[in-house]
Amino acid sequence: MIIIMRPDATEEQVNYVVEKLKVHGFGTHLSKGVERTVIGAIGDKSAIELETIQMLPGVSEIVPIRKPYKLVSREFQKADTVVKISERLSIGAGQKIAVIAGPCSVESEQAIIEVAAEVKKAGAAALRGGAYKPRTSPYSFQGHGKKGLEMLKKAKEKTGLPIVTELLDTRDAELVAQYADVIQIGARNMQNFILLREVGKMKKPVLLKRGGGATIEELLMSAEYIMSEGNHNIILCERGIRTIETYTRNTLDLSAVPVIKKLSHLPVIVDPSHGTGKWDLVAPMSLAAIAAGADGLIIEVHPNPAEAMSDGPQSLKPETFSALMKQLQAVARAVGREL
């Protein structure tokens, strides 16, 4: 439930309500806006008479949240969340659209530095690259691990681009957090609840990808796991779901963008690379995603896709990515936004 405090409620009154809730076993989350303070209370409502809370000094009204996800819902927070990644980059409400680009896997120091320079020149706001790779086959390239993280650090030092990289295992959480500006939880780990709780204890922004067989509600429930541990810096990512269609790698569900924005205050970006699995479909799906209201894109770029150690068929060459960025600017302007 949500306890809405009166505009003139004092800090002492707010703290008293919070302590009262905690005594009865509720977890509390405070949201202080310009006009009002809202207290989110997570717990068993039968543990306390709502009339008791309603009567407390400073309380305006109590609003029950009917959805299974609480903290990520629009009911809890009306205003869009803005996730700050660096001094120059935030993702969320506003005109600015963020494009994250780079190779699927970090293959070598020279290669990641070169592609970072190329995507930055084209207008990318952050660099993606996998140091740890979840692969369907145990015999496929699994990434360079810590060495890959060190290569990403070198690319960041050369270009200034913030780093987005995936975390697969709680045992690597502290190490990955030392290098990453944004920790990615991939589609396969969307419901790895132990991992979600681990990143929830961090303050690092988290990019949470929708699982291939997950509903939108399940995605939001996974975000709830992270937020319930105290980390509200979450970016949701639509990257396609598995359907009966076999021509594309996945079916990119662009309707998820406006649906998520209706149900949740969290920002949402789109991954057209994994969403289609085909490089020639990345551009039209990127343009459509921006038109649908996405706050950003995450796109795979490789200098030589034919030689890529993973996901070559869905990767753009730097020159193709550069051309796409020009097209994206036109669509962004058409919907009142900018890159």
PDB file of N, CA and C in Angstrom, residues 27-96:
ATOM      1  N   GLY A  27       8.107  -3.467   5.298  1.00  0.00           N
ATOM      2  CA  GLY A  27       9.252  -2.813   4.686  1.00  0.00           C
ATOM      3  C   GLY A  27       8.775  -1.480   4.134  1.00  0.00           C
ATOM      4  N   THR A  28       9.586  -0.445   4.251  1.00  0.00           N
ATOM      5  CA  THR A  28       9.144   0.879   3.815  1.00  0.00           C
ATOM      6  C   THR A  28      10.112   1.486   2.816  1.00  0.00           C
ATOM      7  N   HIS A  29       9.552   2.241   1.900  1.00  0.00           N
ATOM      8  CA  HIS A  29      10.341   2.955   0.894  1.00  0.00           C
ATOM      9  C   HIS A  29       9.786   4.363   0.775  1.00  0.00           C
ATOM     10  N   LEU A  30      10.661   5.337   0.967  1.00  0.00           N
ATOM     11  CA  LEU A  30      10.257   6.738   1.006  1.00  0.00           C
ATOM     12  C   LEU A  30      10.502   7.403  -0.340  1.00  0.00           C
ATOM     13  N   SER A  31       9.511   8.121  -0.836  1.00  0.00           N
ATOM     14  CA  SER A  31       9.642   8.882  -2.081  1.00  0.00           C
ATOM     15  C   SER A  31       9.220  10.312  -1.805  1.00  0.00           C
ATOM     16  N   LYS A  32      10.209  11.229  -1.806  1.00  0.00           N
ATOM     17  CA  LYS A  32       9.925  12.630  -1.504  1.00  0.00           C
ATOM     18  C   LYS A  32       9.846  13.439  -2.791  1.00  0.00           C
ATOM     19  N   GLY A  33       8.658  13.913  -3.103  1.00  0.00           N
ATOM     20  CA  GLY A  33       8.460  14.756  -4.267  1.00  0.00           C
ATOM     21  C   GLY A  33       8.431  16.224  -3.886  1.00  0.00           C
ATOM     22  N   VAL A  34       8.231  17.070  -4.890  1.00  0.00           N
ATOM     23  CA  VAL A  34       8.175  18.507  -4.653  1.00  0.00           C
ATOM     24  C   VAL A  34       6.928  18.860  -3.848  1.00  0.00           C
ATOM     25  N   GLU A  35       5.798  18.204  -4.156  1.00  0.00           N
ATOM     26  CA  GLU A  35       4.521  18.565  -3.543  1.00  0.00           C
ATOM     27  C   GLU A  35       4.111  17.649  -2.390  1.00  0.00           C
ATOM     28  N   ARG A  36       4.633  16.422  -2.361  1.00  0.00           N
ATOM     29  CA  ARG A  36       4.191  15.498  -1.324  1.00  0.00           C
ATOM     30  C   ARG A  36       5.228  14.424  -1.074  1.00  0.00           C
ATOM     31  N   THR A  37       5.101  13.774   0.077  1.00  0.00           N
ATOM     32  CA  THR A  37       5.937  12.623   0.417  1.00  0.00           C
ATOM     33  C   THR A  37       5.058  11.379   0.396  1.00  0.00           C
ATOM     34  N   VAL A  38       5.566  10.335  -0.240  1.00  0.00           N
ATOM     35  CA  VAL A  38       4.830   9.081  -0.343  1.00  0.00           C
ATOM     36  C   VAL A  38       5.632   7.989   0.344  1.00  0.00           C
ATOM     37  N   ILE A  39       4.954   7.184   1.155  1.00  0.00           N
ATOM     38  CA  ILE A  39       5.597   6.062   1.831  1.00  0.00           C
ATOM     39  C   ILE A  39       5.029   4.770   1.247  1.00  0.00           C
ATOM     40  N   GLY A  40       5.899   3.980   0.641  1.00  0.00           N
ATOM     41  CA  GLY A  40       5.482   2.667   0.164  1.00  0.00           C
ATOM     42  C   GLY A  40       5.658   1.657   1.285  1.00  0.00           C
ATOM     43  N   ALA A  41       4.596   0.908   1.583  1.00  0.00           N
ATOM     44  CA  ALA A  41       4.631  -0.078   2.666  1.00  0.00           C
ATOM     45  C   ALA A  41       4.410  -1.463   2.086  1.00  0.00           C
ATOM     46  N   ILE A  42       5.420  -2.327   2.235  1.00  0.00           N
ATOM     47  CA  ILE A  42       5.345  -3.681   1.698  1.00  0.00           C
ATOM     48  C   ILE A  42       5.238  -4.662   2.855  1.00  0.00           C
ATOM     49  N   GLY A  43       4.149  -5.420   2.886  1.00  0.00           N
ATOM     50  CA  GLY A  43       3.956  -6.386   3.966  1.00  0.00           C
ATOM     51  C   GLY A  43       2.525  -6.867   4.021  1.00  0.00           C
ATOM     52  N   ASP A  44       2.201  -7.560   5.068  1.00  0.00           N
ATOM     53  CA  ASP A  44       0.870  -8.123   5.274  1.00  0.00           C
ATOM     54  C   ASP A  44      -0.068  -7.059   5.840  1.00  0.00           C
ATOM     55  N   LYS A  45      -1.039  -6.635   5.028  1.00  0.00           N
ATOM     56  CA  LYS A  45      -1.941  -5.567   5.455  1.00  0.00           C
ATOM     57  C   LYS A  45      -2.815  -5.958   6.646  1.00  0.00           C
ATOM     58  N   SER A  46      -2.976  -7.273   6.837  1.00  0.00           N
ATOM     59  CA  SER A  46      -3.797  -7.717   7.972  1.00  0.00           C
ATOM     60  C   SER A  46      -3.077  -7.530   9.312  1.00  0.00           C
ATOM     61  N   ALA A  47      -1.788  -7.186   9.264  1.00  0.00           N
ATOM     62  CA  ALA A  47      -1.004  -7.026  10.487  1.00  0.00           C
ATOM     63  C   ALA A  47      -1.336  -5.730  11.222  1.00  0.00           C
ATOM     64  N   ILE A  48      -2.053  -4.842  10.553  1.00  0.00           N
ATOM     65  CA  ILE A  48      -2.379  -3.559  11.188  1.00  0.00           C
ATOM     66  C   ILE A  48      -3.702  -3.038  10.635  1.00  0.00           C
ATOM     67  N   GLU A  49      -4.461  -2.382  11.461  1.00  0.00           N
ATOM     68  CA  GLU A  49      -5.699  -1.751  11.014  1.00  0.00           C
ATOM     69  C   GLU A  49      -5.347  -0.495  10.211  1.00  0.00           C
ATOM     70  N   LEU A  50      -5.831  -0.427   8.961  1.00  0.00           N
ATOM     71  CA  LEU A  50      -5.509   0.726   8.119  1.00  0.00           C
ATOM     72  C   LEU A  50      -6.016   2.028   8.730  1.00  0.00           C
ATOM     73  N   GLU A  51      -7.128   1.924   9.478  1.00  0.00           N
ATOM     74  CA  GLU A  51      -7.663   3.122  10.118  1.00  0.00           C
ATOM     75  C   GLU A  51      -6.665   3.705  11.124  1.00  0.00           C
ATOM     76  N   THR A  52      -5.848   2.817  11.712  1.00  0.00           N
ATOM     77  CA  THR A  52      -4.841   3.273  12.676  1.00  0.00           C
ATOM     78  C   THR A  52      -3.810   4.163  11.991  1.00  0.00           C
ATOM     79  N   ILE A  53      -3.401   3.760  10.792  1.00  0.00           N
ATOM     80  CA  ILE A  53      -2.446   4.566  10.027  1.00  0.00           C
ATOM     81  C   ILE A  53      -3.108   5.852   9.544  1.00  0.00           C
ATOM     82  N   GLN A  54      -4.343   5.727   9.081  1.00  0.00           N
ATOM     83  CA  GLN A  54      -5.054   6.886   8.549  1.00  0.00           C
ATOM     84  C   GLN A  54      -5.174   8.006   9.582  1.00  0.00           C
ATOM     85  N   MET A  55      -5.236   7.616  10.850  1.00  0.00           N
ATOM     86  CA  MET A  55      -5.421   8.599  11.929  1.00  0.00           C
ATOM     87  C   MET A  55      -4.131   9.279  12.370  1.00  0.00           C
ATOM     88  N   LEU A  56      -2.987   8.787  11.904  1.00  0.00           N
ATOM     89  CA  LEU A  56      -1.717   9.358  12.349  1.00  0.00           C
ATOM     90  C   LEU A  56      -1.543  10.785  11.833  1.00  0.00           C
ATOM     91  N   PRO A  57      -0.903  11.647  12.619  1.00  0.00           N
ATOM     92  CA  PRO A  57      -0.681  13.036  12.197  1.00  0.00           C
ATOM     93  C   PRO A  57       0.091  13.114  10.881  1.00  0.00           C
ATOM     94  N   GLY A  58      -0.380  13.945   9.980  1.00  0.00           N
ATOM     95  CA  GLY A  58       0.322  14.171   8.710  1.00  0.00           C
ATOM     96  C   GLY A  58      -0.142  13.285   7.574  1.00  0.00           C
ATOM     97  N   VAL A  59      -0.914  12.213   7.862  1.00  0.00           N
ATOM     98  CA  VAL A  59      -1.358  11.291   6.814  1.00  0.00           C
ATOM     99  C   VAL A  59      -2.549  11.877   6.065  1.00  0.00           C
ATOM    100  N   SER A  60      -2.471  11.869   4.724  1.00  0.00           N
ATOM    101  CA  SER A  60      -3.558  12.368   3.899  1.00  0.00           C
ATOM    102  C   SER A  60      -4.495  11.238   3.482  1.00  0.00           C
ATOM    103  N   GLU A  61      -3.930  10.189   2.873  1.00  0.00           N
ATOM    104  CA  GLU A  61      -4.749   9.057   2.454  1.00  0.00           C
ATOM    105  C   GLU A  61      -3.900   7.807   2.271  1.00  0.00           C
ATOM    106  N   ILE A  62      -4.571   6.659   2.221  1.00  0.00           N
ATOM    107  CA  ILE A  62      -3.916   5.375   1.982  1.00  0.00           C
ATOM    108  C   ILE A  62      -4.456   4.800   0.687  1.00  0.00           C
ATOM    109  N   VAL A  63      -3.552   4.424  -0.202  1.00  0.00           N
ATOM    110  CA  VAL A  63      -3.950   3.877  -1.499  1.00  0.00           C
ATOM    111  C   VAL A  63      -3.423   2.453  -1.619  1.00  0.00           C
ATOM    112  N   PRO A  64      -4.294   1.466  -1.734  1.00  0.00           N
ATOM    113  CA  PRO A  64      -3.812   0.085  -1.903  1.00  0.00           C
ATOM    114  C   PRO A  64      -3.242  -0.134  -3.299  1.00  0.00           C
ATOM    115  N   ILE A  65      -2.169  -0.917  -3.399  1.00  0.00           N
ATOM    116  CA  ILE A  65      -1.606  -1.299  -4.700  1.00  0.00           C
ATOM    117  C   ILE A  65      -2.071  -2.717  -4.996  1.00  0.00           C
ATOM    118  N   ARG A  66      -2.836  -2.865  -6.047  1.00  0.00           N
ATOM    119  CA  ARG A  66      -3.426  -4.161  -6.350  1.00  0.00           C
ATOM    120  C   ARG A  66      -2.512  -5.062  -7.172  1.00  0.00           C
ATOM    121  N   LYS A  67      -1.547  -4.481  -7.841  1.00  0.00           N
ATOM    122  CA  LYS A  67      -0.657  -5.269  -8.684  1.00  0.00           C
ATOM    123  C   LYS A  67       0.351  -6.035  -7.819  1.00  0.00           C
ATOM    124  N   PRO A  68       0.837  -7.192  -8.314  1.00  0.00           N
ATOM    125  CA  PRO A  68       1.809  -7.956  -7.530  1.00  0.00           C
ATOM    126  C   PRO A  68       3.148  -7.241  -7.388  1.00  0.00           C
ATOM    127  N   TYR A  69       3.496  -6.380  -8.362  1.00  0.00           N
ATOM    128  CA  TYR A  69       4.698  -5.567  -8.236  1.00  0.00           C
ATOM    129  C   TYR A  69       4.269  -4.238  -7.625  1.00  0.00           C
ATOM    130  N   LYS A  70       5.021  -3.772  -6.671  1.00  0.00           N
ATOM    131  CA  LYS A  70       4.630  -2.588  -5.897  1.00  0.00           C
ATOM    132  C   LYS A  70       5.514  -1.388  -6.206  1.00  0.00           C
ATOM    133  N   LEU A  71       6.801  -1.536  -5.894  1.00  0.00           N
ATOM    134  CA  LEU A  71       7.723  -0.403  -5.970  1.00  0.00           C
ATOM    135  C   LEU A  71       7.953   0.077  -7.393  1.00  0.00           C
ATOM    136  N   VAL A  72       7.857  -0.821  -8.363  1.00  0.00           N
ATOM    137  CA  VAL A  72       8.112  -0.430  -9.759  1.00  0.00           C
ATOM    138  C   VAL A  72       6.858   0.111 -10.434  1.00  0.00           C
ATOM    139  N   SER A  73       5.739   0.087  -9.750  1.00  0.00           N
ATOM    140  CA  SER A  73       4.472   0.454 -10.377  1.00  0.00           C
ATOM    141  C   SER A  73       4.274   1.963 -10.451  1.00  0.00           C
ATOM    142  N   ARG A  74       3.445   2.380 -11.392  1.00  0.00           N
ATOM    143  CA  ARG A  74       3.053   3.780 -11.514  1.00  0.00           C
ATOM    144  C   ARG A  74       2.263   4.244 -10.297  1.00  0.00           C
ATOM    145  N   GLU A  75       1.592   3.321  -9.645  1.00  0.00           N
ATOM    146  CA  GLU A  75       0.828   3.681  -8.453  1.00  0.00           C
ATOM    147  C   GLU A  75       1.758   4.165  -7.344  1.00  0.00           C
ATOM    148  N   PHE A  76       2.910   3.532  -7.244  1.00  0.00           N
ATOM    149  CA  PHE A  76       3.876   3.932  -6.213  1.00  0.00           C
ATOM    150  C   PHE A  76       4.550   5.250  -6.570  1.00  0.00           C
ATOM    151  N   GLN A  77       4.884   5.403  -7.850  1.00  0.00           N
ATOM    152  CA  GLN A  77       5.588   6.613  -8.292  1.00  0.00           C
ATOM    153  C   GLN A  77       5.040   7.063  -9.632  1.00  0.00           C
ATOM    154  N   LYS A  78       4.458   8.244  -9.665  1.00  0.00           N
ATOM    155  CA  LYS A  78       3.871   8.765 -10.901  1.00  0.00           C
ATOM    156  C   LYS A  78       4.933   9.267 -11.872  1.00  0.00           C
ATOM    157  N   ALA A  79       5.945   9.939 -11.340  1.00  0.00           N
ATOM    158  CA  ALA A  79       6.975  10.528 -12.196  1.00  0.00           C
ATOM    159  C   ALA A  79       7.912   9.460 -12.738  1.00  0.00           C
ATOM    160  N   ASP A  80       8.386   9.659 -13.967  1.00  0.00           N
ATOM    161  CA  ASP A  80       9.336   8.726 -14.572  1.00  0.00           C
ATOM    162  C   ASP A  80      10.652   8.734 -13.807  1.00  0.00           C
ATOM    163  N   THR A  81      11.198   7.559 -13.594  1.00  0.00           N
ATOM    164  CA  THR A  81      12.526   7.443 -12.988  1.00  0.00           C
ATOM    165  C   THR A  81      13.596   7.793 -14.016  1.00  0.00           C
ATOM    166  N   VAL A  82      14.577   8.537 -13.585  1.00  0.00           N
ATOM    167  CA  VAL A  82      15.739   8.846 -14.419  1.00  0.00           C
ATOM    168  C   VAL A  82      16.950   8.198 -13.771  1.00  0.00           C
ATOM    169  N   VAL A  83      17.614   7.325 -14.510  1.00  0.00           N
ATOM    170  CA  VAL A  83      18.781   6.611 -13.992  1.00  0.00           C
ATOM    171  C   VAL A  83      20.046   7.331 -14.452  1.00  0.00           C
ATOM    172  N   LYS A  84      20.785   7.870 -13.491  1.00  0.00           N
ATOM    173  CA  LYS A  84      22.012   8.589 -13.807  1.00  0.00           C
ATOM    174  C   LYS A  84      23.180   7.617 -13.869  1.00  0.00           C
ATOM    175  N   ILE A  85      23.856   7.588 -15.003  1.00  0.00           N
ATOM    176  CA  ILE A  85      24.980   6.681 -15.214  1.00  0.00           C
ATOM    177  C   ILE A  85      26.313   7.405 -15.068  1.00  0.00           C
ATOM    178  N   SER A  86      26.374   8.610 -15.558  1.00  0.00           N
ATOM    179  CA  SER A  86      27.582   9.440 -15.421  1.00  0.00           C
ATOM    180  C   SER A  86      27.145  10.893 -15.424  1.00  0.00           C
ATOM    181  N   GLU A  87      28.104  11.795 -15.317  1.00  0.00           N
ATOM    182  CA  GLU A  87      27.771  13.220 -15.338  1.00  0.00           C
ATOM    183  C   GLU A  87      27.099  13.622 -16.643  1.00  0.00           C
ATOM    184  N   ARG A  88      27.445  12.934 -17.725  1.00  0.00           N
ATOM    185  CA  ARG A  88      26.909  13.289 -19.040  1.00  0.00           C
ATOM    186  C   ARG A  88      25.765  12.402 -19.505  1.00  0.00           C
ATOM    187  N   LEU A  89      25.531  11.299 -18.820  1.00  0.00           N
ATOM    188  CA  LEU A  89      24.554  10.336 -19.324  1.00  0.00           C
ATOM    189  C   LEU A  89      23.532   9.943 -18.265  1.00  0.00           C
ATOM    190  N   SER A  90      22.274  10.177 -18.604  1.00  0.00           N
ATOM    191  CA  SER A  90      21.149   9.696 -17.807  1.00  0.00           C
ATOM    192  C   SER A  90      20.158   9.044 -18.761  1.00  0.00           C
ATOM    193  N   ILE A  91      19.461   8.033 -18.281  1.00  0.00           N
ATOM    194  CA  ILE A  91      18.465   7.353 -19.108  1.00  0.00           C
ATOM    195  C   ILE A  91      17.127   7.412 -18.391  1.00  0.00           C
ATOM    196  N   GLY A  92      16.120   7.897 -19.112  1.00  0.00           N
ATOM    197  CA  GLY A  92      14.799   7.994 -18.513  1.00  0.00           C
ATOM    198  C   GLY A  92      14.015   9.142 -19.089  1.00  0.00           C
ATOM    199  N   ALA A  93      13.265   9.821 -18.249  1.00  0.00           N
ATOM    200  CA  ALA A  93      12.380  10.889 -18.691  1.00  0.00           C
ATOM    201  C   ALA A  93      13.166  11.988 -19.402  1.00  0.00           C
ATOM    202  N   GLY A  94      12.526  12.616 -20.354  1.00  0.00           N
ATOM    203  CA  GLY A  94      13.162  13.726 -21.041  1.00  0.00           C
ATOM    204  C   GLY A  94      13.310  13.474 -22.517  1.00  0.00           C
ATOM    205  N   GLN A  95      13.918  14.427 -23.179  1.00  0.00           N
ATOM    206  CA  GLN A  95      14.042  14.372 -24.629  1.00  0.00           C
ATOM    207  C   GLN A  95      15.174  13.453 -25.095  1.00  0.00           C
ATOM    208  N   LYS A  96      16.187  13.282 -24.264  1.00  0.00           N
ATOM    209  CA  LYS A  96      17.404  12.600 -24.698  1.00  0.00           C
ATOM    210  C   LYS A  96      17.216  11.093 -24.811  1.00  0.00           C
TER     211      LYS A  96
END
